Structure formats: structure tokens, C-alpha cells
Amino acid sequence: MAEYETIKVERDEDILWITLNRPHRLNAFNDVMVRELSDALDRAEEDPGVRCIVITGEGDRAFSAGADITMFPKLTPDRAVEASRLGQEVFTKIERMSKPVIAAINGYCLGGGLELALACDFRIAAEHAELGNPEIRLGILPGWGGTQRLVRLVGLAKAKEIVMLGDRISAEEALKIGLVNKVVPFEKLREEARALAKRLAEGPPVALKYAKWLLNFGTQAPLDIGQRLEAGVFGVLFTTKDMREGIEAFMSKRKPEFKGE
Ligand code: COA
């Protein structure tokens, strides 16, 4: 397992846990953390033994408080564009991964922290978590995909409240507007994230990969094209052993064992 300075990576059977680990800065992202997360995601994608990834933050205070603000004073406009593009690419990597990714939100989930969570497939939050995009208060705006993904997830009205006012919202409110899938007591967060990860890890990997792809990208095309993509992928799944296994298991009333073949 690779050693990193700003994140922890742990294997738990077929689940990979990535923990953002700069608790003294509320797990804010510096350049090293962006690069290390990118590397850990590449390795997870390539490792056939990993079937689901959970991203969380160290401690009980923060998932991540966003980009490390201490980097900003020395950023030129050109470097700011590069930093924005790099963060966008890394978070987009999560969206493009062939495996499901869960954000286990263990506290403040702000700025880049929320943008990271938005790129994940599922979000489970601890009751005390607070979510938001406070960048406007610094005279800037979310630059790691936030303005684009938030509106797609919660709609324009709520996205404008979150981005243009910069107020933090509670986990309960986030659940109401569909920003998170579930809210649980902090003590149960790991257990709940693991249970969800386990379910996903036991699912049929190829069908899950394409379901994620169709939901993320098929929906960016006009409905007719999206449906054509859906039909093509539906056909591809009929070439898999997992499809036969799923049908056979149903017929013989047993639990399927999907192998990703
Ligand atoms: N970048 C760099 N350092 C950060 C940080 C960030 N995004 N967020 C928190 N920190 C640091 C604080 O400066 C503080 O460091 P210090 O102990 O050396 O003073 C430490 O983390 C703890 O944070 P603190 O502000 O003391 O905790 P709090 O409970 O009073 O407030 C927050 C928590 C999250 C509300 C507050 O830290 C905050 O608003 N952070 C910035 C969030 C933000 O604007 N994110 C978008 C960045 S583009």
C-alpha cells in the first residue's frame, strides 16, 4: 500500500478507505493532498481487488474545510486557473471511476470538501456535519466543479442559495434537499458507510460501472441519444457471466455471486 503524507489509505476486504488526513487544518486540501488523492484513485481504479471506495476525513471535526486558504495569497491568476483545472480533473476522476465511491461526511464539508463529496456516487453524513460553499465570502467562488455539480444535484434555486449566500447548511437540511443520501449519528458513520460499501462491493461490477456511466454521462446527452446509449449498454451486459449468474441465482432462489466477468 502506498505511503502518503496527507491521506491515509487502508484496505478493508474489497473496500478501500481513503482518509483525508490534515486534521490541524480541518483536512483542507493543499497541492500535495490533491496529487496524493489523484494517485490513490488511480491505484484503486487499477486494483481489481477493490470493488468500492469510501472517502472520509480524519477525526470528528471535518470531512474537509476545502482548499487550504493559506495557498491563495501567492496564487497568480494563471496559477489559479491551473489549480482550478487540476482540482476539477481529480474530482472528475472520481465521477469517471468504474467503481462506486461513497463520501462518509464526518463533519465540516465545505468548499472543495463539498465539491469532492458532490463527485462521489453516494453521500452519508454524520448528524453534526455542516455543508456549504462559503467561497463567496472570500471574494471567490467554487472552482473545483461546485457551481456545475451542485445545480445538477439540488436544482438552481438551492444551488444559488448555497453558492451566492455562502451559508452553511445542516446535515438534516442537506438530506431534505437531496444533497446527502442519509444522515446518521457520528458513532455509526463508519459502520453505515461500510454496510453501503459492502452492498455495492457485492453487486455486479460491470453492470454497476455502466449504470454509473449512464447516470453521469448518458444524461448529458439529449434523451433520445441517452436512451440509445442505454440500449447498447443493456445489450453489452448480456455478454457477461455475471448476468447469467444473476438470473440463475434468482431462479434457484439463492444469493448471486458476482465476479465482474
Ligand atoms: N484552509 C486553511 N486552513 C483552514 C481552513 C482552510 N480552508 N479551514 C480551517 N483552517 C484552519 C484554521 O485556520 C485553524 O487553524 P489554526 O488553528 O492554525 O488557527 C484550524 O484549521 C481550525 O479551524 P478554526 O477556524 O479554528 O475552527 P472553527 O471551528 O472556529 O471554524 C470553520 C471552522 C470550518 C467554520 C472555519 O475554519 C472556516 O470557515 N474555514 C474556512 C472554510 C472555507 O472558507 N472553505 C473554502 C475555502 S476556498
PDB file of C-alpha atoms and ligand atoms in Angstrom:
ATOM      1  CA  MET A   1       0.000   0.000   0.000  1.00  0.00           C
ATOM      2  CA  ALA A   2       1.464   3.400  -0.993  1.00  0.00           C
ATOM      3  CA  GLU A   3       2.556   5.748   1.812  1.00  0.00           C
ATOM      4  CA  TYR A   4       1.238   9.292   1.713  1.00  0.00           C
ATOM      5  CA  GLU A   5       1.798  12.463   3.694  1.00  0.00           C
ATOM      6  CA  THR A   6      -1.707  13.954   3.622  1.00  0.00           C
ATOM      7  CA  ILE A   7      -4.058  10.999   3.197  1.00  0.00           C
ATOM      8  CA  LYS A   8      -4.370   7.526   4.703  1.00  0.00           C
ATOM      9  CA  VAL A   9      -5.268   4.575   2.531  1.00  0.00           C
ATOM     10  CA  GLU A  10      -6.490   1.341   4.100  1.00  0.00           C
ATOM     11  CA  ARG A  11      -7.809  -1.864   2.625  1.00  0.00           C
ATOM     12  CA  ASP A  12     -10.803  -3.485   4.319  1.00  0.00           C
ATOM     13  CA  GLU A  13     -11.538  -6.660   2.316  1.00  0.00           C
ATOM     14  CA  ASP A  14     -12.708  -5.369  -1.086  1.00  0.00           C
ATOM     15  CA  ILE A  15     -13.353  -1.826   0.185  1.00  0.00           C
ATOM     16  CA  LEU A  16     -10.689   0.883   0.015  1.00  0.00           C
ATOM     17  CA  TRP A  17     -10.861   3.637   2.635  1.00  0.00           C
ATOM     18  CA  ILE A  18      -9.215   6.941   1.758  1.00  0.00           C
ATOM     19  CA  THR A  19      -8.983   9.303   4.738  1.00  0.00           C
ATOM     20  CA  LEU A  20      -8.136  12.980   4.223  1.00  0.00           C
ATOM     21  CA  ASN A  21      -5.551  13.500   6.914  1.00  0.00           C
ATOM     22  CA  ARG A  22      -4.619  17.102   7.748  1.00  0.00           C
ATOM     23  CA  PRO A  23      -6.777  17.457  10.866  1.00  0.00           C
ATOM     24  CA  HIS A  24      -4.844  20.502  12.160  1.00  0.00           C
ATOM     25  CA  ARG A  25      -6.213  22.351   9.089  1.00  0.00           C
ATOM     26  CA  LEU A  26      -9.610  20.633   9.163  1.00  0.00           C
ATOM     27  CA  ASN A  27      -8.397  18.364   6.341  1.00  0.00           C
ATOM     28  CA  ALA A  28      -8.080  21.309   3.930  1.00  0.00           C
ATOM     29  CA  PHE A  29      -6.551  20.500   0.551  1.00  0.00           C
ATOM     30  CA  ASN A  30      -3.039  21.662  -0.213  1.00  0.00           C
ATOM     31  CA  ASP A  31      -1.293  20.814  -3.510  1.00  0.00           C
ATOM     32  CA  VAL A  32       0.190  17.633  -2.047  1.00  0.00           C
ATOM     33  CA  MET A  33      -3.212  16.349  -0.962  1.00  0.00           C
ATOM     34  CA  VAL A  34      -4.690  16.958  -4.420  1.00  0.00           C
ATOM     35  CA  ARG A  35      -1.838  14.989  -6.017  1.00  0.00           C
ATOM     36  CA  GLU A  36      -1.914  12.209  -3.430  1.00  0.00           C
ATOM     37  CA  LEU A  37      -5.685  11.762  -3.735  1.00  0.00           C
ATOM     38  CA  SER A  38      -5.284  11.591  -7.506  1.00  0.00           C
ATOM     39  CA  ASP A  39      -2.615   8.891  -7.175  1.00  0.00           C
ATOM     40  CA  ALA A  40      -4.669   6.850  -4.678  1.00  0.00           C
ATOM     41  CA  LEU A  41      -7.680   6.983  -7.025  1.00  0.00           C
ATOM     42  CA  ASP A  42      -5.572   5.792  -9.981  1.00  0.00           C
ATOM     43  CA  ARG A  43      -4.303   2.854  -7.943  1.00  0.00           C
ATOM     44  CA  ALA A  44      -7.809   1.997  -6.729  1.00  0.00           C
ATOM     45  CA  GLU A  45      -9.091   2.039 -10.302  1.00  0.00           C
ATOM     46  CA  GLU A  46      -6.350  -0.334 -11.428  1.00  0.00           C
ATOM     47  CA  ASP A  47      -6.673  -2.754  -8.492  1.00  0.00           C
ATOM     48  CA  PRO A  48      -9.195  -5.474  -9.403  1.00  0.00           C
ATOM     49  CA  GLY A  49      -9.488  -6.421  -5.713  1.00  0.00           C
ATOM     50  CA  VAL A  50     -11.028  -3.029  -4.878  1.00  0.00           C
ATOM     51  CA  ARG A  51     -14.777  -3.019  -5.545  1.00  0.00           C
ATOM     52  CA  CYS A  52     -15.847   0.118  -3.674  1.00  0.00           C
ATOM     53  CA  ILE A  53     -14.101   3.210  -2.306  1.00  0.00           C
ATOM     54  CA  VAL A  54     -15.062   5.230   0.759  1.00  0.00           C
ATOM     55  CA  ILE A  55     -13.621   8.709   1.225  1.00  0.00           C
ATOM     56  CA  THR A  56     -13.776  10.289   4.680  1.00  0.00           C
ATOM     57  CA  GLY A  57     -11.879  12.768   6.857  1.00  0.00           C
ATOM     58  CA  GLU A  58      -9.675  12.193   9.887  1.00  0.00           C
ATOM     59  CA  GLY A  59     -11.274  12.970  13.256  1.00  0.00           C
ATOM     60  CA  ASP A  60     -14.761  14.141  14.113  1.00  0.00           C
ATOM     61  CA  ARG A  61     -14.472  17.807  13.152  1.00  0.00           C
ATOM     62  CA  ALA A  62     -14.148  17.869   9.382  1.00  0.00           C
ATOM     63  CA  PHE A  63     -14.531  15.864   6.208  1.00  0.00           C
ATOM     64  CA  SER A  64     -12.664  18.758   4.611  1.00  0.00           C
ATOM     65  CA  ALA A  65     -12.876  22.541   5.052  1.00  0.00           C
ATOM     66  CA  GLY A  66     -11.973  22.994   1.376  1.00  0.00           C
ATOM     67  CA  ALA A  67      -8.882  24.323  -0.317  1.00  0.00           C
ATOM     68  CA  ASP A  68      -6.114  25.444   2.025  1.00  0.00           C
ATOM     69  CA  ILE A  69      -6.702  29.190   2.084  1.00  0.00           C
ATOM     70  CA  THR A  70      -3.076  29.857   3.052  1.00  0.00           C
ATOM     71  CA  MET A  71      -2.105  28.941  -0.540  1.00  0.00           C
ATOM     72  CA  PHE A  72      -4.226  31.722  -2.053  1.00  0.00           C
ATOM     73  CA  PRO A  73      -2.193  34.889  -1.374  1.00  0.00           C
ATOM     74  CA  LYS A  74       0.655  33.672  -3.595  1.00  0.00           C
ATOM     75  CA  LEU A  75      -1.533  32.413  -6.463  1.00  0.00           C
ATOM     76  CA  THR A  76      -1.297  34.398  -9.701  1.00  0.00           C
ATOM     77  CA  PRO A  77      -4.430  34.436 -11.897  1.00  0.00           C
ATOM     78  CA  ASP A  78      -2.771  31.930 -14.265  1.00  0.00           C
ATOM     79  CA  ARG A  79      -1.846  29.610 -11.415  1.00  0.00           C
ATOM     80  CA  ALA A  80      -5.388  29.974 -10.056  1.00  0.00           C
ATOM     81  CA  VAL A  81      -6.769  28.707 -13.387  1.00  0.00           C
ATOM     82  CA  GLU A  82      -4.330  25.774 -13.281  1.00  0.00           C
ATOM     83  CA  ALA A  83      -5.221  24.960  -9.669  1.00  0.00           C
ATOM     84  CA  SER A  84      -8.902  25.050 -10.569  1.00  0.00           C
ATOM     85  CA  ARG A  85      -8.420  22.784 -13.591  1.00  0.00           C
ATOM     86  CA  LEU A  86      -6.279  20.334 -11.612  1.00  0.00           C
ATOM     87  CA  GLY A  87      -8.845  20.026  -8.811  1.00  0.00           C
ATOM     88  CA  GLN A  88     -11.630  19.631 -11.376  1.00  0.00           C
ATOM     89  CA  GLU A  89      -9.697  16.840 -13.089  1.00  0.00           C
ATOM     90  CA  VAL A  90      -9.073  14.957  -9.860  1.00  0.00           C
ATOM     91  CA  PHE A  91     -12.692  15.164  -8.735  1.00  0.00           C
ATOM     92  CA  THR A  92     -13.882  14.247 -12.230  1.00  0.00           C
ATOM     93  CA  LYS A  93     -11.687  11.161 -11.910  1.00  0.00           C
ATOM     94  CA  ILE A  94     -13.970  10.048  -9.055  1.00  0.00           C
ATOM     95  CA  GLU A  95     -17.006  10.500 -11.282  1.00  0.00           C
ATOM     96  CA  ARG A  96     -15.347   8.549 -14.083  1.00  0.00           C
ATOM     97  CA  MET A  97     -14.137   5.672 -11.920  1.00  0.00           C
ATOM     98  CA  SER A  98     -15.558   2.332 -12.854  1.00  0.00           C
ATOM     99  CA  LYS A  99     -16.219   1.588  -9.158  1.00  0.00           C
ATOM    100  CA  PRO A 100     -18.704   3.183  -6.796  1.00  0.00           C
ATOM    101  CA  VAL A 101     -17.356   5.895  -4.476  1.00  0.00           C
ATOM    102  CA  ILE A 102     -19.003   6.904  -1.188  1.00  0.00           C
ATOM    103  CA  ALA A 103     -18.326  10.091   0.778  1.00  0.00           C
ATOM    104  CA  ALA A 104     -18.625   9.495   4.537  1.00  0.00           C
ATOM    105  CA  ILE A 105     -19.011  13.082   5.737  1.00  0.00           C
ATOM    106  CA  ASN A 106     -17.726  13.210   9.292  1.00  0.00           C
ATOM    107  CA  GLY A 107     -18.001  16.958   9.999  1.00  0.00           C
ATOM    108  CA  TYR A 108     -17.479  20.238   8.121  1.00  0.00           C
ATOM    109  CA  CYS A 109     -17.831  19.624   4.407  1.00  0.00           C
ATOM    110  CA  LEU A 110     -17.067  22.994   2.885  1.00  0.00           C
ATOM    111  CA  GLY A 111     -15.774  24.441  -0.352  1.00  0.00           C
ATOM    112  CA  GLY A 112     -13.565  21.839  -2.045  1.00  0.00           C
ATOM    113  CA  GLY A 113     -14.721  19.324   0.574  1.00  0.00           C
ATOM    114  CA  LEU A 114     -18.285  19.631  -0.685  1.00  0.00           C
ATOM    115  CA  GLU A 115     -17.073  19.633  -4.288  1.00  0.00           C
ATOM    116  CA  LEU A 116     -15.292  16.343  -3.619  1.00  0.00           C
ATOM    117  CA  ALA A 117     -18.412  14.880  -1.992  1.00  0.00           C
ATOM    118  CA  LEU A 118     -20.514  16.026  -4.974  1.00  0.00           C
ATOM    119  CA  ALA A 119     -18.351  13.985  -7.336  1.00  0.00           C
ATOM    120  CA  CYS A 120     -18.972  10.818  -5.281  1.00  0.00           C
ATOM    121  CA  ASP A 121     -21.849   8.459  -6.035  1.00  0.00           C
ATOM    122  CA  PHE A 122     -23.283   8.404  -2.501  1.00  0.00           C
ATOM    123  CA  ARG A 123     -23.038  10.771   0.459  1.00  0.00           C
ATOM    124  CA  ILE A 124     -23.668   9.726   4.058  1.00  0.00           C
ATOM    125  CA  ALA A 125     -23.350  12.484   6.647  1.00  0.00           C
ATOM    126  CA  ALA A 126     -22.891  12.498  10.405  1.00  0.00           C
ATOM    127  CA  GLU A 127     -25.622  14.408  12.255  1.00  0.00           C
ATOM    128  CA  HIS A 128     -23.272  17.217  13.272  1.00  0.00           C
ATOM    129  CA  ALA A 129     -21.898  17.754   9.739  1.00  0.00           C
ATOM    130  CA  GLU A 130     -22.289  21.180   8.161  1.00  0.00           C
ATOM    131  CA  LEU A 131     -22.114  21.558   4.410  1.00  0.00           C
ATOM    132  CA  GLY A 132     -21.587  24.569   2.212  1.00  0.00           C
ATOM    133  CA  ASN A 133     -19.705  26.531  -0.391  1.00  0.00           C
ATOM    134  CA  PRO A 134     -18.509  29.584   1.542  1.00  0.00           C
ATOM    135  CA  GLU A 135     -16.049  30.770  -1.160  1.00  0.00           C
ATOM    136  CA  ILE A 136     -18.164  33.854  -1.996  1.00  0.00           C
ATOM    137  CA  ARG A 137     -17.258  35.191   1.455  1.00  0.00           C
ATOM    138  CA  LEU A 138     -13.612  35.178   0.369  1.00  0.00           C
ATOM    139  CA  GLY A 139     -14.437  37.065  -2.824  1.00  0.00           C
ATOM    140  CA  ILE A 140     -14.086  33.962  -4.993  1.00  0.00           C
ATOM    141  CA  LEU A 141     -16.345  31.073  -5.997  1.00  0.00           C
ATOM    142  CA  PRO A 142     -16.269  27.259  -6.009  1.00  0.00           C
ATOM    143  CA  GLY A 143     -13.612  26.333  -8.580  1.00  0.00           C
ATOM    144  CA  TRP A 144     -13.489  22.546  -8.345  1.00  0.00           C
ATOM    145  CA  GLY A 145     -16.745  21.744 -10.113  1.00  0.00           C
ATOM    146  CA  GLY A 146     -19.091  23.034  -7.403  1.00  0.00           C
ATOM    147  CA  THR A 147     -21.068  25.537  -9.461  1.00  0.00           C
ATOM    148  CA  GLN A 148     -21.722  22.844 -12.042  1.00  0.00           C
ATOM    149  CA  ARG A 149     -22.404  19.732  -9.957  1.00  0.00           C
ATOM    150  CA  LEU A 150     -24.384  21.361  -7.166  1.00  0.00           C
ATOM    151  CA  VAL A 151     -27.013  22.736  -9.524  1.00  0.00           C
ATOM    152  CA  ARG A 152     -27.422  19.340 -11.174  1.00  0.00           C
ATOM    153  CA  LEU A 153     -27.951  17.676  -7.803  1.00  0.00           C
ATOM    154  CA  VAL A 154     -30.142  20.122  -5.888  1.00  0.00           C
ATOM    155  CA  GLY A 155     -31.528  22.438  -8.605  1.00  0.00           C
ATOM    156  CA  LEU A 156     -30.878  26.069  -9.414  1.00  0.00           C
ATOM    157  CA  ALA A 157     -32.763  27.706  -6.536  1.00  0.00           C
ATOM    158  CA  LYS A 158     -30.940  25.835  -3.740  1.00  0.00           C
ATOM    159  CA  ALA A 159     -27.596  25.966  -5.580  1.00  0.00           C
ATOM    160  CA  LYS A 160     -27.886  29.763  -5.779  1.00  0.00           C
ATOM    161  CA  GLU A 161     -28.617  29.963  -2.049  1.00  0.00           C
ATOM    162  CA  ILE A 162     -25.608  27.810  -1.217  1.00  0.00           C
ATOM    163  CA  VAL A 163     -23.136  29.408  -3.656  1.00  0.00           C
ATOM    164  CA  MET A 164     -24.301  33.050  -3.699  1.00  0.00           C
ATOM    165  CA  LEU A 165     -25.010  33.422   0.024  1.00  0.00           C
ATOM    166  CA  GLY A 166     -22.266  31.074   1.213  1.00  0.00           C
ATOM    167  CA  ASP A 167     -24.295  29.942   4.256  1.00  0.00           C
ATOM    168  CA  ARG A 168     -23.563  26.544   5.770  1.00  0.00           C
ATOM    169  CA  ILE A 169     -26.452  24.100   5.944  1.00  0.00           C
ATOM    170  CA  SER A 170     -27.041  21.336   8.477  1.00  0.00           C
ATOM    171  CA  ALA A 171     -26.892  17.637   7.608  1.00  0.00           C
ATOM    172  CA  GLU A 172     -30.659  17.470   8.180  1.00  0.00           C
ATOM    173  CA  GLU A 173     -31.288  20.279   5.666  1.00  0.00           C
ATOM    174  CA  ALA A 174     -28.844  18.624   3.232  1.00  0.00           C
ATOM    175  CA  LEU A 175     -30.919  15.444   3.485  1.00  0.00           C
ATOM    176  CA  LYS A 176     -34.133  17.373   2.802  1.00  0.00           C
ATOM    177  CA  ILE A 177     -32.789  18.894  -0.413  1.00  0.00           C
ATOM    178  CA  GLY A 178     -31.229  15.649  -1.649  1.00  0.00           C
ATOM    179  CA  LEU A 179     -27.650  16.786  -1.154  1.00  0.00           C
ATOM    180  CA  VAL A 180     -26.919  13.738   1.009  1.00  0.00           C
ATOM    181  CA  ASN A 181     -28.464  10.266   0.881  1.00  0.00           C
ATOM    182  CA  LYS A 182     -28.542   9.567   4.607  1.00  0.00           C
ATOM    183  CA  VAL A 183     -27.777  11.138   7.978  1.00  0.00           C
ATOM    184  CA  VAL A 184     -26.568   9.012  10.889  1.00  0.00           C
ATOM    185  CA  PRO A 185     -25.092   9.601  14.361  1.00  0.00           C
ATOM    186  CA  PHE A 186     -21.333  10.166  14.141  1.00  0.00           C
ATOM    187  CA  GLU A 187     -20.630   6.925  16.053  1.00  0.00           C
ATOM    188  CA  LYS A 188     -22.464   4.968  13.353  1.00  0.00           C
ATOM    189  CA  LEU A 189     -20.967   6.733  10.326  1.00  0.00           C
ATOM    190  CA  ARG A 190     -18.198   4.237   9.640  1.00  0.00           C
ATOM    191  CA  GLU A 191     -20.479   1.254  10.149  1.00  0.00           C
ATOM    192  CA  GLU A 192     -23.180   2.691   7.843  1.00  0.00           C
ATOM    193  CA  ALA A 193     -20.654   3.654   5.158  1.00  0.00           C
ATOM    194  CA  ARG A 194     -19.150   0.169   5.385  1.00  0.00           C
ATOM    195  CA  ALA A 195     -22.548  -1.527   5.093  1.00  0.00           C
ATOM    196  CA  LEU A 196     -23.346   0.500   1.967  1.00  0.00           C
ATOM    197  CA  ALA A 197     -19.872  -0.137   0.544  1.00  0.00           C
ATOM    198  CA  LYS A 198     -20.274  -3.863   1.200  1.00  0.00           C
ATOM    199  CA  ARG A 199     -23.603  -3.940  -0.655  1.00  0.00           C
ATOM    200  CA  LEU A 200     -22.048  -2.164  -3.614  1.00  0.00           C
ATOM    201  CA  ALA A 201     -18.955  -4.384  -3.491  1.00  0.00           C
ATOM    202  CA  GLU A 202     -21.173  -7.452  -3.703  1.00  0.00           C
ATOM    203  CA  GLY A 203     -23.010  -6.036  -6.728  1.00  0.00           C
ATOM    204  CA  PRO A 204     -22.231  -6.919 -10.352  1.00  0.00           C
ATOM    205  CA  PRO A 205     -19.172  -4.741 -11.162  1.00  0.00           C
ATOM    206  CA  VAL A 206     -19.745  -4.400 -14.908  1.00  0.00           C
ATOM    207  CA  ALA A 207     -23.442  -3.513 -14.562  1.00  0.00           C
ATOM    208  CA  LEU A 208     -22.600  -1.061 -11.756  1.00  0.00           C
ATOM    209  CA  LYS A 209     -19.856   0.535 -13.849  1.00  0.00           C
ATOM    210  CA  TYR A 210     -22.229   1.095 -16.762  1.00  0.00           C
ATOM    211  CA  ALA A 211     -25.137   2.200 -14.582  1.00  0.00           C
ATOM    212  CA  LYS A 212     -22.852   4.864 -13.101  1.00  0.00           C
ATOM    213  CA  TRP A 213     -21.667   5.844 -16.570  1.00  0.00           C
ATOM    214  CA  LEU A 214     -25.199   6.156 -17.969  1.00  0.00           C
ATOM    215  CA  LEU A 215     -26.422   8.155 -14.971  1.00  0.00           C
ATOM    216  CA  ASN A 216     -23.426  10.509 -15.022  1.00  0.00           C
ATOM    217  CA  PHE A 217     -22.838  10.921 -18.757  1.00  0.00           C
ATOM    218  CA  GLY A 218     -25.820   9.476 -20.636  1.00  0.00           C
ATOM    219  CA  THR A 219     -27.922  12.183 -19.001  1.00  0.00           C
ATOM    220  CA  GLN A 220     -25.708  14.902 -20.504  1.00  0.00           C
ATOM    221  CA  ALA A 221     -26.920  13.897 -23.978  1.00  0.00           C
ATOM    222  CA  PRO A 222     -30.427  14.514 -25.375  1.00  0.00           C
ATOM    223  CA  LEU A 223     -32.959  11.933 -24.111  1.00  0.00           C
ATOM    224  CA  ASP A 224     -33.071  10.034 -27.421  1.00  0.00           C
ATOM    225  CA  ILE A 225     -29.281   9.667 -27.524  1.00  0.00           C
ATOM    226  CA  GLY A 226     -29.168   8.763 -23.830  1.00  0.00           C
ATOM    227  CA  GLN A 227     -31.716   6.029 -24.432  1.00  0.00           C
ATOM    228  CA  ARG A 228     -29.721   4.689 -27.393  1.00  0.00           C
ATOM    229  CA  LEU A 229     -26.654   4.530 -25.131  1.00  0.00           C
ATOM    230  CA  GLU A 230     -28.735   2.742 -22.515  1.00  0.00           C
ATOM    231  CA  ALA A 231     -29.950   0.158 -25.021  1.00  0.00           C
ATOM    232  CA  GLY A 232     -26.399  -0.509 -26.291  1.00  0.00           C
ATOM    233  CA  VAL A 233     -25.049  -0.994 -22.790  1.00  0.00           C
ATOM    234  CA  PHE A 234     -28.043  -3.168 -21.874  1.00  0.00           C
ATOM    235  CA  GLY A 235     -27.007  -5.459 -24.728  1.00  0.00           C
ATOM    236  CA  VAL A 236     -23.352  -5.480 -23.617  1.00  0.00           C
ATOM    237  CA  LEU A 237     -24.408  -6.817 -20.210  1.00  0.00           C
ATOM    238  CA  PHE A 238     -25.879  -9.884 -21.905  1.00  0.00           C
ATOM    239  CA  THR A 239     -22.299 -10.886 -22.760  1.00  0.00           C
ATOM    240  CA  THR A 240     -21.312 -11.123 -19.065  1.00  0.00           C
ATOM    241  CA  LYS A 241     -21.107 -14.186 -16.841  1.00  0.00           C
ATOM    242  CA  ASP A 242     -22.473 -12.040 -14.029  1.00  0.00           C
ATOM    243  CA  MET A 243     -25.715 -11.592 -15.956  1.00  0.00           C
ATOM    244  CA  ARG A 244     -26.116 -15.394 -16.244  1.00  0.00           C
ATOM    245  CA  GLU A 245     -25.225 -15.731 -12.558  1.00  0.00           C
ATOM    246  CA  GLY A 246     -27.825 -13.093 -11.558  1.00  0.00           C
ATOM    247  CA  ILE A 247     -30.597 -14.813 -13.492  1.00  0.00           C
ATOM    248  CA  GLU A 248     -29.606 -18.323 -12.337  1.00  0.00           C
ATOM    249  CA  ALA A 249     -29.408 -17.212  -8.701  1.00  0.00           C
ATOM    250  CA  PHE A 250     -32.878 -15.653  -8.969  1.00  0.00           C
ATOM    251  CA  MET A 251     -34.335 -18.835 -10.496  1.00  0.00           C
ATOM    252  CA  SER A 252     -32.770 -21.072  -7.849  1.00  0.00           C
ATOM    253  CA  LYS A 253     -33.632 -18.655  -5.012  1.00  0.00           C
ATOM    254  CA  ARG A 254     -30.055 -18.151  -3.837  1.00  0.00           C
ATOM    255  CA  LYS A 255     -27.795 -15.143  -3.403  1.00  0.00           C
ATOM    256  CA  PRO A 256     -25.823 -14.313  -6.563  1.00  0.00           C
ATOM    257  CA  GLU A 257     -22.029 -14.273  -6.522  1.00  0.00           C
ATOM    258  CA  PHE A 258     -20.875 -11.641  -8.954  1.00  0.00           C
ATOM    259  CA  LYS A 259     -17.265 -11.772 -10.088  1.00  0.00           C
ATOM    260  CA  GLY A 260     -17.018  -8.910 -12.559  1.00  0.00           C
ATOM    261  CA  GLU A 261     -16.819 -11.238 -15.546  1.00  0.00           C
TER     262      GLU A 261
HETATM  263  N1  COA B   1      -7.661  26.482   4.794  1.00  0.00           N
HETATM  264  C1  COA B   1      -6.644  26.586   5.679  1.00  0.00           C
HETATM  265  N2  COA B   1      -6.801  26.468   6.995  1.00  0.00           N
HETATM  266  C2  COA B   1      -8.023  26.201   7.460  1.00  0.00           C
HETATM  267  C3  COA B   1      -9.130  26.040   6.612  1.00  0.00           C
HETATM  268  C4  COA B   1      -8.909  26.203   5.213  1.00  0.00           C
HETATM  269  N3  COA B   1      -9.885  26.060   4.328  1.00  0.00           N
HETATM  270  N4  COA B   1     -10.226  25.804   7.359  1.00  0.00           N
HETATM  271  C5  COA B   1      -9.810  25.765   8.628  1.00  0.00           C
HETATM  272  N5  COA B   1      -8.487  26.004   8.698  1.00  0.00           N
HETATM  273  C6  COA B   1      -7.630  26.045   9.894  1.00  0.00           C
HETATM  274  C7  COA B   1      -7.905  27.281  10.712  1.00  0.00           C
HETATM  275  O1  COA B   1      -7.189  28.404  10.196  1.00  0.00           O
HETATM  276  C8  COA B   1      -7.421  26.847  12.062  1.00  0.00           C
HETATM  277  O2  COA B   1      -6.010  26.898  12.081  1.00  0.00           O
HETATM  278  P1  COA B   1      -5.231  27.476  13.398  1.00  0.00           P
HETATM  279  O3  COA B   1      -5.597  26.506  14.472  1.00  0.00           O
HETATM  280  O4  COA B   1      -3.808  27.435  12.973  1.00  0.00           O
HETATM  281  O5  COA B   1      -5.790  28.849  13.618  1.00  0.00           O
HETATM  282  C9  COA B   1      -7.804  25.369  12.103  1.00  0.00           C
HETATM  283  O6  COA B   1      -7.988  24.966  10.746  1.00  0.00           O
HETATM  284  C10 COA B   1      -9.106  25.110  12.852  1.00  0.00           C
HETATM  285  O7  COA B   1     -10.110  25.935  12.284  1.00  0.00           O
HETATM  286  P2  COA B   1     -10.929  27.052  13.097  1.00  0.00           P
HETATM  287  O8  COA B   1     -11.338  28.133  12.148  1.00  0.00           O
HETATM  288  O9  COA B   1     -10.165  27.487  14.311  1.00  0.00           O
HETATM  289  O10 COA B   1     -12.179  26.206  13.556  1.00  0.00           O
HETATM  290  P3  COA B   1     -13.657  26.736  13.844  1.00  0.00           P
HETATM  291  O11 COA B   1     -14.369  25.585  14.463  1.00  0.00           O
HETATM  292  O12 COA B   1     -13.610  28.025  14.599  1.00  0.00           O
HETATM  293  O13 COA B   1     -14.270  27.056  12.405  1.00  0.00           O
HETATM  294  C11 COA B   1     -14.770  26.603  10.109  1.00  0.00           C
HETATM  295  C12 COA B   1     -14.420  26.025  11.492  1.00  0.00           C
HETATM  296  C13 COA B   1     -14.772  25.440   9.122  1.00  0.00           C
HETATM  297  C14 COA B   1     -16.141  27.255  10.138  1.00  0.00           C
HETATM  298  C15 COA B   1     -13.700  27.652   9.701  1.00  0.00           C
HETATM  299  O14 COA B   1     -12.413  27.071   9.905  1.00  0.00           O
HETATM  300  C16 COA B   1     -13.788  28.107   8.288  1.00  0.00           C
HETATM  301  O15 COA B   1     -14.641  28.911   7.946  1.00  0.00           O
HETATM  302  N6  COA B   1     -12.866  27.616   7.410  1.00  0.00           N
HETATM  303  C17 COA B   1     -12.773  28.043   6.050  1.00  0.00           C
HETATM  304  C18 COA B   1     -13.793  27.345   5.179  1.00  0.00           C
HETATM  305  C19 COA B   1     -13.744  27.886   3.768  1.00  0.00           C
HETATM  306  O16 COA B   1     -13.892  29.055   3.515  1.00  0.00           O
HETATM  307  N7  COA B   1     -13.516  26.973   2.812  1.00  0.00           N
HETATM  308  C20 COA B   1     -13.407  27.312   1.436  1.00  0.00           C
HETATM  309  C21 COA B   1     -12.005  27.553   1.067  1.00  0.00           C
HETATM  310  S1  COA B   1     -11.833  28.020  -0.641  1.00  0.00           S
END
